[in-house]
Amino acid sequence: YFVRDHIARAYSNKIHITELEAYAKVLPGANKAKLRAAIEAAEAFDTSLLQDESANALETMIAEAKAIYDDAQATQEVVDATVVALNESITNVIYKPADYSKVFEAIETATKIESGIVKNYQLLSDALNAVVLDKDIREQASVDAMAKAITDAVAALEYYPAIYTNVNVAIELANSIDESLCTNFDDVTAAVKAVVEGKDIRYQAEVNAMARAIYDAINALEYKPADYTSVNEAIAAVNALNKDEYTN
């Protein structure tokens, strides 16, 4: 227990594990097979996945374990305690957090969408609710899948159609005008032809602008002047009369 107590202290960085030999009786010929296996397992560990402090602590522990392994005077108790300490170091490593940047970008895009203009917003809501923010780098693929699920849900959204009522009324009014009476009816025709059907509610402002363009063209119509030929002939005939010959 005395040695195990110092192993615990070594693990908490209070002392180095190599100092344990000062507290143990030297009994050569200790069985180091488990220590060798623990060292190999620790060295096979991918420290690039760990936070810097944790990676440094594990590498320090491996170096100290190797020193015990190479020490022919190390007792079996020290060797066994080192195996425990090394395995605990591996168990207690702290991994780097997963990269959530793509998830946050997808969420930012999603939160700009108004739920009231989408038919199947539940699809996006489910993808957003499925996000889990505490995963570490070992589950990066799972985190990336969250981002993809949100992006796919956004792409699959079905928006309500834009309202074309004003456009249809404007077109009906345009069709009721006798274009032969106007000098610039082509402007009305162009405004009507510029209408694009099938837009969804995200583009309601554009649809409203189409209606306004038709109304503006109608309001700007210039009608041809009336034909005053008959009036002028009548006036000429009157002027040709001798008023002295008439009582009224």
XYZ file of N, CA and C in Angstrom:
744
model
N 0.813 -1.205 0.000
C 0.000 0.000 0.000
C 0.849 1.258 0.000
N 2.038 1.140 0.634
C 2.940 2.293 0.659
C 3.361 2.679 -0.751
N 3.699 1.657 -1.562
C 4.126 1.902 -2.940
C 2.951 2.401 -3.770
N 1.780 1.800 -3.584
C 0.600 2.224 -4.350
C 0.241 3.679 -4.034
N 0.454 4.052 -2.799
C 0.181 5.441 -2.435
C 1.079 6.397 -3.197
N 2.313 6.015 -3.362
C 3.249 6.868 -4.107
C 2.984 6.816 -5.609
N 2.439 5.704 -6.092
C 2.029 5.643 -7.501
C 0.906 6.653 -7.729
N -0.043 6.703 -6.815
C -1.140 7.667 -6.939
C -0.602 9.081 -6.916
N 0.361 9.310 -6.053
C 0.974 10.643 -6.000
C 1.725 10.944 -7.293
N 2.356 9.944 -7.870
C 3.070 10.149 -9.127
C 2.093 10.496 -10.232
N 0.940 9.826 -10.234
C -0.061 10.079 -11.271
C -0.607 11.496 -11.189
N -0.653 12.046 -9.982
C -1.157 13.422 -9.819
C -0.037 14.441 -9.929
N 1.114 14.001 -10.492
C 2.261 14.884 -10.766
C 2.939 15.421 -9.496
N 2.701 14.768 -8.357
C 3.380 15.216 -7.150
C 4.820 14.699 -7.098
N 5.039 13.480 -7.619
C 6.397 12.960 -7.709
C 6.503 12.194 -9.001
N 7.708 11.854 -9.431
C 7.909 11.025 -10.611
C 7.914 9.565 -10.201
N 7.414 8.736 -11.083
C 7.296 7.322 -10.749
C 8.653 6.665 -10.487
N 9.698 7.211 -11.093
C 11.038 6.631 -10.885
C 11.481 6.768 -9.441
N 10.870 7.659 -8.684
C 11.244 7.830 -7.284
C 10.751 6.673 -6.421
N 9.871 5.840 -6.961
C 9.313 4.746 -6.175
C 10.386 3.749 -5.733
N 11.436 3.659 -6.527
C 12.484 2.694 -6.186
C 13.121 3.011 -4.841
N 13.032 4.252 -4.440
C 13.611 4.645 -3.163
C 12.814 4.072 -2.001
N 11.581 3.654 -2.280
C 10.699 3.171 -1.222
C 10.483 1.652 -1.267
N 11.060 1.006 -2.252
C 10.823 -0.436 -2.404
C 12.106 -1.244 -2.193
N 11.918 -2.445 -1.712
C 13.050 -3.349 -1.533
C 13.460 -3.907 -2.883
N 14.717 -3.919 -3.164
C 15.208 -4.383 -4.456
C 15.149 -5.892 -4.510
N 14.321 -6.376 -5.427
C 14.211 -7.815 -5.661
C 14.324 -8.048 -7.158
N 15.515 -8.343 -7.686
C 15.733 -8.507 -9.124
C 14.920 -9.655 -9.681
N 14.703 -9.561 -10.976
C 14.013 -10.636 -11.671
C 12.508 -10.497 -11.670
N 11.982 -9.253 -11.514
C 10.543 -9.039 -11.531
C 9.971 -9.371 -12.911
N 8.727 -9.886 -12.938
C 8.057 -10.205 -14.197
C 7.503 -8.903 -14.809
N 8.025 -8.553 -15.960
C 7.671 -7.267 -16.572
C 6.834 -7.416 -17.849
N 6.275 -8.599 -18.057
C 5.497 -8.837 -19.283
C 4.294 -7.890 -19.385
N 3.574 -7.723 -18.270
C 2.409 -6.839 -18.292
C 2.833 -5.379 -18.477
N 3.994 -5.049 -17.906
C 4.485 -3.680 -18.068
C 4.858 -3.435 -19.520
N 5.508 -4.422 -20.140
C 5.865 -4.293 -21.556
C 4.606 -4.100 -22.412
N 3.576 -4.905 -22.124
C 2.319 -4.810 -22.876
C 1.661 -3.449 -22.664
N 1.705 -2.946 -21.431
C 1.103 -1.644 -21.136
C 1.845 -0.526 -21.860
N 3.176 -0.631 -21.886
C 3.982 0.380 -22.585
C 3.664 0.364 -24.085
N 3.577 -0.825 -24.666
C 3.280 -0.936 -26.096
C 1.894 -0.368 -26.408
N 0.942 -0.644 -25.519
C -0.407 -0.123 -25.726
C -0.410 1.405 -25.637
N 0.362 1.927 -24.687
C 0.425 3.381 -24.517
C 1.109 4.042 -25.706
N 2.176 3.406 -26.207
C 2.899 3.982 -27.344
C 2.077 3.915 -28.628
N 1.166 2.955 -28.707
C 0.314 2.832 -29.893
C -0.833 3.842 -29.861
N -0.982 4.490 -28.727
C -2.068 5.452 -28.564
C -1.797 6.686 -29.414
N -2.822 7.160 -30.117
C -2.670 8.335 -30.985
C -2.799 9.602 -30.138
N -1.669 10.144 -29.722
C -1.688 11.330 -28.853
C -2.111 12.595 -29.600
N -2.167 12.540 -30.940
C -2.620 13.717 -31.693
C -4.095 14.000 -31.440
N -4.803 13.005 -30.885
C -6.222 13.183 -30.583
C -6.434 13.831 -29.216
N -5.341 13.973 -28.471
C -5.465 14.446 -27.097
C -5.193 15.940 -26.981
N -5.769 16.519 -25.944
C -5.409 17.883 -25.614
C -3.953 17.912 -25.180
N -3.282 19.023 -25.417
C -1.830 19.100 -25.216
C -1.407 18.649 -23.824
N -2.066 19.129 -22.810
C -1.682 18.794 -21.435
C -1.809 17.302 -21.177
N -2.883 16.713 -21.683
C -3.107 15.283 -21.501
C -2.084 14.465 -22.276
N -1.775 14.904 -23.499
C -0.773 14.199 -24.313
C 0.588 14.244 -23.631
N 0.954 15.399 -23.105
C 2.248 15.532 -22.422
C 2.312 14.649 -21.180
N 1.214 14.583 -20.442
C 1.174 13.759 -19.234
C 1.340 12.285 -19.579
N 0.689 11.836 -20.660
C 0.804 10.436 -21.065
C 2.225 10.125 -21.526
N 2.818 11.019 -22.300
C 4.181 10.794 -22.774
C 5.169 10.749 -21.611
N 4.942 11.579 -20.602
C 5.796 11.560 -19.404
C 5.643 10.233 -18.678
N 4.403 9.750 -18.568
C 4.141 8.488 -17.889
C 4.789 7.328 -18.637
N 4.746 7.370 -19.972
C 5.378 6.308 -20.775
C 6.880 6.300 -20.526
N 7.498 7.474 -20.491
C 8.941 7.572 -20.266
C 9.314 7.006 -18.900
N 8.511 7.282 -17.889
C 8.795 6.791 -16.549
C 8.581 5.283 -16.473
N 7.568 4.797 -17.200
C 7.320 3.354 -17.229
C 8.471 2.621 -17.909
N 8.995 3.220 -18.955
C 10.138 2.621 -19.644
C 11.355 2.555 -18.719
N 11.509 3.595 -17.919
C 12.646 3.612 -16.989
C 12.519 2.468 -15.992
N 11.312 2.199 -15.494
C 11.089 1.075 -14.588
C 11.340 -0.241 -15.308
N 10.883 -0.329 -16.554
C 11.073 -1.561 -17.332
C 12.561 -1.858 -17.532
N 13.336 -0.804 -17.785
C 14.775 -0.988 -18.035
C 15.588 -1.158 -16.759
N 14.972 -0.915 -15.619
C 15.689 -1.007 -14.352
C 15.679 -2.445 -13.850
N 16.816 -3.083 -13.881
C 16.914 -4.481 -13.453
C 16.663 -4.645 -11.968
N 16.785 -3.581 -11.208
C 16.595 -3.642 -9.763
C 15.146 -3.385 -9.340
N 14.274 -3.066 -10.287
C 12.881 -2.746 -9.941
C 12.190 -3.961 -9.355
N 11.479 -3.769 -8.250
C 10.764 -4.871 -7.606
C 9.468 -5.173 -8.342
N 8.921 -6.355 -8.064
C 7.658 -6.737 -8.691
C 6.543 -5.773 -8.290
N 6.577 -5.308 -7.042
C 5.539 -4.396 -6.573
C 5.587 -3.073 -7.328
N 6.807 -2.583 -7.552
C 6.949 -1.341 -8.307
C 6.492 -1.536 -9.752
N 6.865 -2.676 -10.339
C 6.466 -2.966 -11.720
C 4.949 -3.031 -11.835
N 4.326 -3.749 -10.896
C 2.868 -3.882 -10.945
C 2.175 -2.532 -10.739
N 2.702 -1.755 -9.831
C 2.120 -0.439 -9.584
C 2.269 0.465 -10.805
N 3.372 0.307 -11.505
C 3.601 1.102 -12.712
C 2.608 0.724 -13.807
N 2.323 -0.579 -13.905
C 1.329 -1.040 -14.878
C -0.021 -0.395 -14.586
N -0.413 -0.397 -13.321
C -1.688 0.211 -12.929
C -1.701 1.700 -13.268
N -0.624 2.388 -12.920
C -0.554 3.834 -13.156
C -0.589 4.160 -14.647
N 0.114 3.339 -15.431
C 0.152 3.589 -16.874
C -1.220 3.348 -17.504
N -1.872 2.286 -17.084
C -3.215 2.002 -17.612
C -4.213 3.084 -17.206
N -4.063 3.586 -15.985
C -4.935 4.666 -15.546
C -4.676 5.939 -16.350
N -3.421 6.158 -16.715
C -3.089 7.330 -17.529
C -3.789 7.261 -18.879
N -3.844 6.043 -19.445
C -4.518 5.865 -20.732
C -6.022 6.059 -20.566
N -6.570 5.503 -19.491
C -8.020 5.593 -19.255
C -8.467 7.032 -19.044
N -7.621 7.818 -18.404
C -8.019 9.173 -18.009
C -7.566 10.267 -18.971
N -7.167 9.900 -20.177
C -6.750 10.925 -21.140
C -7.934 11.820 -21.487
N -7.619 13.055 -21.881
C -8.650 14.017 -22.268
C -8.507 14.306 -23.759
N -9.539 13.960 -24.501
C -9.489 14.129 -25.953
C -9.807 15.565 -26.362
N -9.296 15.930 -27.509
C -9.635 17.230 -28.088
C -11.127 17.230 -28.425
N -11.778 18.375 -28.329
C -13.202 18.422 -28.711
C -13.353 18.287 -30.222
N -14.476 17.783 -30.645
C -14.754 17.687 -32.085
C -14.903 19.094 -32.669
N -14.652 19.205 -33.963
C -14.794 20.484 -34.662
C -16.256 20.657 -35.091
N -16.916 21.624 -34.481
C -18.335 21.861 -34.753
C -18.565 23.034 -35.701
N -17.519 23.523 -36.360
C -17.669 24.721 -37.195
C -18.714 24.532 -38.292
N -18.729 23.378 -38.943
C -19.713 23.132 -39.999
C -21.126 23.064 -39.429
N -21.238 22.518 -38.236
C -22.550 22.445 -37.583
C -23.068 23.848 -37.296
N -22.197 24.688 -36.748
C -22.614 26.051 -36.406
C -22.975 26.854 -37.656
N -22.244 26.648 -38.748
C -22.572 27.328 -40.010
C -23.945 26.892 -40.509
N -24.199 25.586 -40.419
C -25.493 25.058 -40.874
C -26.629 25.584 -39.992
N -26.384 25.664 -38.689
C -27.409 26.174 -37.769
C -27.695 27.641 -38.059
N -26.642 28.413 -38.340
C -26.829 29.832 -38.642
C -27.723 30.016 -39.865
N -27.490 29.190 -40.875
C -28.329 29.248 -42.072
C -29.768 28.852 -41.757
N -29.909 27.808 -40.969
C -31.240 27.286 -40.657
C -32.067 28.266 -39.833
N -31.418 28.962 -38.911
C -32.163 29.867 -38.026
C -32.671 31.109 -38.751
N -32.205 31.347 -39.956
C -32.692 32.484 -40.740
C -33.985 32.147 -41.481
N -34.372 30.886 -41.447
C -35.571 30.442 -42.166
C -36.799 30.555 -41.264
N -37.826 31.215 -41.744
C -39.064 31.362 -40.978
C -39.898 30.086 -41.103
N -40.225 29.526 -39.985
C -40.978 28.264 -39.997
C -42.353 28.422 -40.653
N -42.946 29.619 -40.549
C -44.293 29.825 -41.067
C -44.408 29.838 -42.576
N -43.291 29.898 -43.291
C -43.352 29.946 -44.753
C -42.972 28.610 -45.386
N -42.784 27.595 -44.534
C -42.336 26.289 -45.021
C -43.368 25.214 -44.698
N -43.643 24.369 -45.663
C -44.624 23.304 -45.471
C -44.100 22.202 -44.547
N -42.831 21.838 -44.719
C -42.261 20.695 -44.002
C -41.134 21.119 -43.065
N -41.369 22.165 -42.291
C -40.329 22.681 -41.397
C -39.929 21.664 -40.335
N -40.801 20.726 -40.017
C -40.498 19.719 -39.005
C -39.235 18.943 -39.370
N -39.007 18.769 -40.672
C -37.813 18.071 -41.148
C -36.553 18.787 -40.659
N -36.547 20.099 -40.768
C -35.402 20.891 -40.324
C -35.337 20.935 -38.805
N -36.484 21.049 -38.175
C -36.530 21.087 -36.714
C -35.947 19.814 -36.109
N -36.247 18.688 -36.713
C -35.720 17.405 -36.222
C -34.197 17.367 -36.352
N -33.675 17.871 -37.466
C -32.221 17.873 -37.678
C -31.526 18.780 -36.670
N -32.146 19.907 -36.367
C -31.566 20.836 -35.381
C -31.606 20.238 -33.976
N -32.698 19.588 -33.645
C -32.844 19.003 -32.312
C -31.931 17.799 -32.105
N -31.440 17.225 -33.199
C -30.575 16.043 -33.099
C -29.118 16.401 -32.820
N -28.795 17.685 -32.824
C -27.413 18.113 -32.593
C -27.016 17.873 -31.134
N -25.872 17.242 -30.944
C -25.295 17.011 -29.615
C -23.940 17.707 -29.581
N -23.749 18.606 -28.617
C -22.587 19.497 -28.660
C -21.397 19.077 -27.794
N -21.415 17.887 -27.191
C -20.331 17.526 -26.273
C -19.445 16.396 -26.780
N -19.444 16.158 -28.065
C -18.650 15.053 -28.603
C -17.188 15.464 -28.771
N -16.294 14.467 -28.630
C -14.870 14.760 -28.815
C -14.422 14.310 -30.197
N -13.153 14.483 -30.465
C -12.618 14.293 -31.817
C -12.791 12.871 -32.333
N -12.945 11.911 -31.442
C -13.135 10.526 -31.893
C -14.455 10.354 -32.649
N -15.395 11.260 -32.406
C -16.699 11.185 -33.052
C -16.898 12.313 -34.062
N -15.800 12.748 -34.682
C -15.877 13.833 -35.658
C -16.807 13.483 -36.814
N -16.775 12.224 -37.233
C -17.643 11.802 -38.343
C -19.115 11.991 -37.972
N -19.444 11.691 -36.729
C -20.823 11.867 -36.259
C -21.209 13.342 -36.244
N -20.265 14.201 -35.852
C -20.518 15.647 -35.824
C -20.724 16.170 -37.251
N -19.872 15.717 -38.163
C -20.020 16.135 -39.564
C -21.365 15.676 -40.126
N -21.821 14.517 -39.675
C -23.115 14.003 -40.135
C -24.260 14.904 -39.641
N -24.104 15.491 -38.462
C -25.117 16.422 -37.956
C -25.227 17.634 -38.881
N -24.064 18.177 -39.267
C -24.046 19.336 -40.160
C -24.698 18.988 -41.494
N -24.385 17.799 -42.007
C -24.951 17.378 -43.296
C -26.460 17.197 -43.188
N -26.923 16.682 -42.068
C -28.362 16.473 -41.890
C -29.109 17.802 -41.927
N -28.528 18.831 -41.304
C -29.166 20.151 -41.314
C -29.148 20.727 -42.718
N -27.990 20.637 -43.381
C -27.862 21.170 -44.738
C -28.829 20.473 -45.697
N -28.925 19.151 -45.574
C -29.848 18.385 -46.429
C -31.297 18.771 -46.151
N -31.615 19.003 -44.882
C -32.986 19.385 -44.514
C -33.344 20.742 -45.095
N -32.375 21.666 -45.060
C -32.603 22.998 -45.639
C -32.871 22.872 -47.139
N -32.077 22.039 -47.804
C -32.229 21.865 -49.252
C -33.558 21.203 -49.618
N -34.093 20.425 -48.699
C -35.329 19.686 -48.985
C -36.593 20.439 -48.557
N -36.438 21.645 -48.032
C -37.608 22.398 -47.574
C -38.536 22.752 -48.734
N -39.829 22.678 -48.490
C -40.833 23.038 -49.482
C -41.550 24.306 -49.001
N -41.347 25.380 -49.734
C -41.925 26.662 -49.330
C -43.342 26.829 -49.896
N -44.149 27.566 -49.174
C -45.482 27.884 -49.667
C -45.343 28.771 -50.906
N -46.305 28.671 -51.845
C -46.211 29.484 -53.069
C -46.476 30.964 -52.787
N -45.876 31.797 -53.601
C -46.138 33.239 -53.504
C -47.581 33.513 -53.931
N -48.119 34.634 -53.476
C -49.493 35.016 -53.815
C -49.472 35.894 -55.066
N -50.143 35.424 -56.124
C -50.149 36.124 -57.413
C -51.461 36.875 -57.668
N -52.260 37.084 -56.634
C -53.569 37.713 -56.826
C -53.453 39.066 -57.525
N -52.577 39.925 -57.027
C -52.432 41.256 -57.625
C -51.918 41.188 -59.060
N -51.044 40.233 -59.317
C -50.525 40.060 -60.675
C -51.653 39.664 -61.617
N -52.470 38.718 -61.192
C -53.555 38.240 -62.041
C -54.584 39.346 -62.321
N -54.872 40.147 -61.304
C -55.812 41.263 -61.494
C -55.224 42.274 -62.474
N -53.933 42.550 -62.341
C -53.276 43.511 -63.229
C -53.284 43.009 -64.669
N -53.034 41.722 -64.867
C -53.047 41.143 -66.211
C -54.458 41.209 -66.804
N -55.441 40.915 -65.971
C -56.833 40.979 -66.435
C -57.191 42.393 -66.881
N -56.747 43.383 -66.130
C -57.000 44.770 -66.499
C -56.300 45.124 -67.810
N -55.081 44.668 -67.964
C -54.325 44.938 -69.188
C -55.020 44.333 -70.403
N -55.541 43.116 -70.211
C -56.216 42.432 -71.322
C -57.525 43.108 -71.716
N -58.078 43.878 -70.797
C -59.354 44.542 -71.085
C -59.171 45.841 -71.880
N -57.960 46.286 -72.051
C -57.680 47.545 -72.753
C -57.517 47.292 -74.244
N -58.157 48.105 -75.048
C -58.026 47.999 -76.513
C -56.696 48.638 -76.908
N -55.739 47.795 -77.185
C -54.398 48.306 -77.472
C -54.360 49.170 -78.731
N -55.350 49.025 -79.622
C -55.350 49.824 -80.849
C -55.597 51.308 -80.560
N -56.064 51.590 -79.339
C -56.338 52.978 -78.969
C -55.117 53.672 -78.369
N -54.050 52.907 -78.160
C -52.889 53.456 -77.444
C -51.670 53.569 -78.351
N -50.828 54.521 -77.999
C -49.599 54.692 -78.786
C -48.433 53.907 -78.187
N -48.533 53.547 -76.914
C -47.400 52.883 -76.249
C -47.842 51.634 -75.478
N -48.759 50.877 -76.070
C -49.245 49.677 -75.377
C -48.166 48.605 -75.275
N -47.116 48.737 -76.074
C -46.022 47.763 -76.013
C -45.421 47.693 -74.621
N -45.449 48.793 -73.877
C -44.909 48.797 -72.516
C -45.741 47.903 -71.601
N -47.036 47.913 -71.802
C -47.918 47.043 -71.018
C -47.659 45.585 -71.381
N -47.545 45.332 -72.687
C -47.271 43.966 -73.158
C -45.976 43.433 -72.566
N -44.948 44.281 -72.543
C -43.648 43.873 -72.007
C -43.746 43.562 -70.510
N -44.494 44.362 -69.774
C -44.647 44.142 -68.330
C -45.373 42.831 -68.052
N -46.376 42.536 -68.886
C -47.118 41.275 -68.715
C -46.220 40.092 -69.042
N -45.449 40.200 -70.109
C -44.565 39.099 -70.508
C -43.441 38.874 -69.498
N -43.113 39.897 -68.716
C -42.030 39.784 -67.727
C -42.447 38.998 -66.481
N -43.728 38.689 -66.372
C -44.211 37.941 -65.209
C -43.637 36.527 -65.216
N -43.083 36.111 -64.083
C -42.543 34.756 -63.926
C -43.431 34.010 -62.943
N -44.059 32.970 -63.410
C -44.961 32.189 -62.563
C -44.172 31.191 -61.706
N -44.814 30.713 -60.656
C -44.252 29.608 -59.880
C -43.282 29.973 -58.779
N -43.112 31.221 -58.488
C -42.200 31.600 -57.405
C -42.838 31.263 -56.058
N -41.956 30.939 -55.082
C -42.491 30.660 -53.751
C -42.505 31.924 -52.902
N -42.994 31.777 -51.701
C -43.269 32.942 -50.862
C -42.017 33.726 -50.476
N -40.857 33.109 -50.591
C -39.624 33.849 -50.320
C -39.435 35.006 -51.289
N -40.076 34.899 -52.451
C -39.916 35.898 -53.498
C -41.192 36.722 -53.688
N -41.978 36.840 -52.607
C -43.230 37.586 -52.694
C -42.995 39.027 -53.125
N -41.916 39.638 -52.661
C -41.611 41.022 -53.033
C -41.410 41.145 -54.540
N -40.762 40.147 -55.149
C -40.559 40.171 -56.596
C -41.898 40.036 -57.331
N -42.756 39.174 -56.808
C -44.078 38.987 -57.417
C -44.885 40.279 -57.329
N -44.830 40.932 -56.180
C -45.530 42.205 -56.021
C -44.995 43.254 -56.996
N -43.694 43.209 -57.243
C -43.077 44.155 -58.178
C -43.571 43.915 -59.600
N -43.852 42.652 -59.951
C -44.382 42.347 -61.282
C -45.746 43.030 -61.466
N -46.592 42.905 -60.433
C -47.914 43.530 -60.501
C -47.779 45.045 -60.614
N -46.894 45.627 -59.818
C -46.692 47.071 -59.846
C -46.216 47.532 -61.216
N -45.354 46.751 -61.866
C -44.838 47.113 -63.183
C -45.967 47.180 -64.211
N -46.905 46.238 -64.118
C -48.043 46.240 -65.056
C -48.927 47.459 -64.811
N -49.223 47.704 -63.538
C -50.059 48.872 -63.216
C -49.393 50.176 -63.652
N -48.086 50.274 -63.444
C -47.370 51.491 -63.837
C -47.427 51.692 -65.347
N -47.306 50.593 -66.087
C -47.359 50.677 -67.546
C -48.756 51.102 -68.008
N -49.792 50.590 -67.341
C -51.170 50.967 -67.692
C -51.400 52.448 -67.396
N -50.930 52.881 -66.226
C -51.116 54.288 -65.845
C -50.364 55.244 -66.763
N -49.335 54.756 -67.425
C -48.527 55.604 -68.298
C -48.976 55.532 -69.766
N -50.078 54.843 -70.020
C -50.544 54.725 -71.405
C -50.894 56.099 -71.996
N -50.539 56.239 -73.247
C -50.873 57.454 -73.994
C -51.849 57.064 -75.110
N -53.035 57.622 -75.022
C -54.058 57.261 -76.009
C -53.920 58.127 -77.259
N -54.289 57.525 -78.368
C -54.258 58.262 -79.633
C -55.309 59.381 -79.587
N -55.052 60.484 -80.264
C -56.043 61.573 -80.257
C -57.320 61.155 -80.990
N -58.436 61.705 -80.539
C -59.717 61.402 -81.199
C -59.719 61.969 -82.628
N -60.526 61.400 -83.499
C -60.650 61.850 -84.898
C -61.703 62.956 -84.972
N -61.243 64.161 -85.239
C -62.147 65.324 -85.285
C -62.571 65.684 -86.720
N -62.389 64.807 -87.667
C -62.719 65.111 -89.077
C -64.179 65.520 -89.242
N -65.067 64.736 -88.692
C -66.508 65.029 -88.828
C -66.856 66.326 -88.133
N -66.225 66.553 -86.987
C -66.494 67.800 -86.261
C -66.043 68.990 -87.083
N -64.865 68.880 -87.661
C -64.338 69.983 -88.472
C -65.203 70.233 -89.716
N -65.677 69.166 -90.303
C -66.553 69.309 -91.483
C -67.843 70.014 -91.085
N -68.357 69.637 -89.931
C -69.606 70.249 -89.467
C -69.405 71.730 -89.191
N -68.268 72.037 -88.572
C -67.977 73.441 -88.284
C -67.839 74.234 -89.584
N -67.182 73.660 -90.573
C -66.996 74.326 -91.872
C -68.339 74.577 -92.546
N -69.236 73.599 -92.423
C -70.563 73.733 -93.038
C -71.340 74.857 -92.376
N -71.232 74.934 -91.071
C -71.929 76.002 -90.332
C -71.378 77.358 -90.734
N -70.070 77.405 -90.816
C -69.434 78.684 -91.169
C -69.812 79.144 -92.595
N -70.164 78.202 -93.400
C -70.518 78.546 -94.793
C -71.948 79.063 -94.921
N -72.735 78.947 -93.919
C -74.130 79.421 -93.969
C -74.194 80.936 -93.840
N -75.243 81.493 -94.498
C -75.509 82.951 -94.395
C -76.530 83.122 -93.275
N -76.059 83.602 -92.139
C -76.926 83.677 -90.985
C -78.120 84.619 -91.203
N -78.005 85.501 -92.170
C -79.125 86.425 -92.421
C -80.306 85.686 -93.007
N -80.053 84.512 -93.524
C -81.133 83.754 -94.146
C -81.894 82.914 -93.139
N -81.453 82.957 -91.893
C -82.064 82.086 -90.879
C -82.547 82.923 -89.708
N -83.654 82.470 -89.128
C -84.207 83.190 -87.992
C -83.643 82.650 -86.673
N -83.158 81.395 -86.667
C -82.646 80.818 -85.425
C -81.236 80.231 -85.646
